[in-house]
Coordinates of C-alpha atoms in Angstrom, one line a residue:
M1 CA 48.8 145.4 165.7
T2 CA 46.2 146.0 168.4
E3 CA 46.0 149.3 170.3
A4 CA 46.9 147.5 173.6
R5 CA 50.0 145.9 172.1
R6 CA 51.0 149.2 170.3
R7 CA 50.8 151.0 173.9
K8 CA 52.8 148.2 175.5
S9 CA 55.7 148.4 172.9
R10 CA 55.9 152.2 173.2
S11 CA 56.3 152.0 177.0
R12 CA 59.3 149.7 176.9
P13 CA 62.7 151.5 177.0
L14 CA 64.9 150.9 173.9
H15 CA 67.8 150.1 176.2
P16 CA 66.5 148.7 179.6
P17 CA 68.6 149.0 182.6
N18 CA 70.3 146.0 184.3
R19 CA 70.1 145.2 188.0
E20 CA 72.2 148.0 188.9
G21 CA 70.1 150.5 187.2
T22 CA 72.5 151.2 184.3
T23 CA 71.5 150.8 180.6
L24 CA 73.6 149.5 177.9
L25 CA 74.3 152.9 176.6
N26 CA 75.5 154.0 180.3
R27 CA 77.9 151.1 180.4
I28 CA 79.2 151.8 176.9
G29 CA 79.7 155.5 178.0
Q30 CA 81.5 154.5 181.2
K31 CA 84.0 152.2 179.3
T32 CA 84.6 154.8 176.6
E33 CA 85.3 157.4 179.2
A34 CA 87.6 155.1 181.1
F35 CA 89.5 154.2 177.9
A36 CA 89.8 158.0 177.2
E37 CA 91.3 158.5 180.5
R38 CA 93.9 156.0 180.2
W39 CA 94.6 157.0 176.5
L40 CA 95.2 160.6 177.8
A41 CA 97.1 159.5 180.8
K42 CA 99.5 157.8 178.6
R43 CA 100.2 161.0 176.7
G44 CA 101.0 162.8 179.9
L45 CA 97.7 164.2 181.1
V46 CA 96.7 163.8 184.9
L47 CA 93.2 163.4 186.0
L48 CA 91.7 165.9 188.2
A49 CA 87.9 165.1 188.0
R50 CA 85.6 162.6 186.4
N51 CA 82.2 163.4 185.3
Y52 CA 82.1 166.8 186.9
R53 CA 78.4 167.9 187.1
C54 CA 76.6 171.0 188.0
R55 CA 73.2 172.5 187.2
L56 CA 74.7 173.9 184.0
G57 CA 76.0 170.6 182.6
E58 CA 78.8 167.9 182.7
I59 CA 82.3 167.7 181.8
D60 CA 83.5 164.0 181.1
L61 CA 87.1 164.5 182.2
I62 CA 89.1 167.4 183.7
M63 CA 92.7 166.9 183.3
R64 CA 96.0 168.7 183.7
D65 CA 99.1 168.9 181.4
A66 CA 102.3 170.8 181.1
E67 CA 100.4 173.7 179.7
G68 CA 97.4 174.0 182.0
L69 CA 93.8 172.8 182.7
V70 CA 92.1 170.6 180.0
F71 CA 88.4 170.2 179.9
V72 CA 87.7 167.0 177.8
E73 CA 84.5 166.0 176.1
V74 CA 84.7 162.4 175.2
R75 CA 82.5 161.2 172.1
R76 CA 81.9 157.7 170.8
R77 CA 80.3 156.9 167.5
S78 CA 80.1 153.4 166.3
N79 CA 79.2 154.7 162.8
E80 CA 79.3 158.0 161.1
F81 CA 75.9 157.9 159.8
F82 CA 75.0 161.0 161.9
G83 CA 78.5 162.4 161.6
G84 CA 81.7 161.8 163.6
G85 CA 82.3 162.5 167.4
V86 CA 84.1 165.8 166.7
E87 CA 81.2 167.2 164.7
S88 CA 78.7 166.2 167.2
V89 CA 80.0 168.8 169.6
D90 CA 77.8 171.6 168.4
R91 CA 77.7 175.4 169.4
H92 CA 75.0 174.6 172.0
K93 CA 77.2 171.8 173.6
Q94 CA 80.3 174.0 173.5
T95 CA 78.3 176.7 175.3
R96 CA 77.2 174.3 178.2
L97 CA 80.7 172.9 178.4
A98 CA 82.1 176.5 178.8
A99 CA 79.5 177.3 181.5
T100 CA 80.3 174.2 183.5
A101 CA 84.0 174.9 183.2
E102 CA 83.4 178.4 184.5
H103 CA 81.5 176.7 187.4
Y104 CA 84.4 174.4 188.2
L105 CA 87.0 177.2 188.1
A106 CA 84.7 179.4 190.5
N107 CA 84.3 176.5 193.0
H108 CA 87.8 175.0 193.0
E109 CA 91.2 176.5 194.1
V110 CA 92.6 176.9 190.6
G111 CA 95.1 179.8 189.9
A112 CA 93.6 182.6 187.9
D113 CA 96.6 182.6 185.7
I114 CA 96.4 178.9 184.6
P115 CA 95.7 178.5 181.1
C116 CA 92.7 176.4 180.2
R117 CA 91.5 174.8 176.8
F118 CA 88.7 172.4 175.6
D119 CA 89.7 169.2 174.0
I120 CA 87.5 166.6 172.2
L121 CA 88.5 162.8 172.2
A122 CA 86.5 161.2 169.6
I123 CA 86.4 157.5 169.2
D124 CA 84.8 156.7 165.8
G125 CA 84.1 153.3 164.2
P126 CA 83.0 149.7 165.6
G127 CA 85.0 147.9 168.2
H128 CA 88.5 147.3 167.4
E129 CA 88.4 149.2 164.3
A130 CA 87.6 152.4 166.1
R131 CA 89.8 155.5 165.3
V132 CA 90.9 157.9 168.2
E133 CA 90.8 161.6 167.0
W134 CA 92.2 164.1 169.7
V135 CA 91.4 167.6 168.9
K136 CA 93.3 170.0 171.3
D137 CA 91.9 173.4 171.8
A138 CA 88.8 172.4 169.8
F139 CA 86.9 175.5 170.7
E140 CA 87.4 178.9 172.5
F141 CA 85.1 180.8 174.9

């Protein structure tokens, strides 16, 4: 391979954006989060915010159930070569989620006595064979 060809191949993105500027991975992520939102709504949770962002991080879904406020991290894995979705939420990610949740609580009128928890909704496996795993109160801060 020539040097010019090697440089050109390195500059191409792995998942190029479409006309709207979203990549294949963005679209898969959006569909996965929409599925997760519907799946949790069928189980009684009510959506408060989607993709809440601040300088500290992002929370995929903020929902409410009969027990209190639920911060949901949605994970999608088409295969488990690098581990499943639940295992991918490491201590660093947990710390960022907790900081973002604190930012949300500080900037929204939520009662101080409302219990909060962090859930993980993992969707593992290809297509229609995917398994949904809902881990309530997955970690504490």
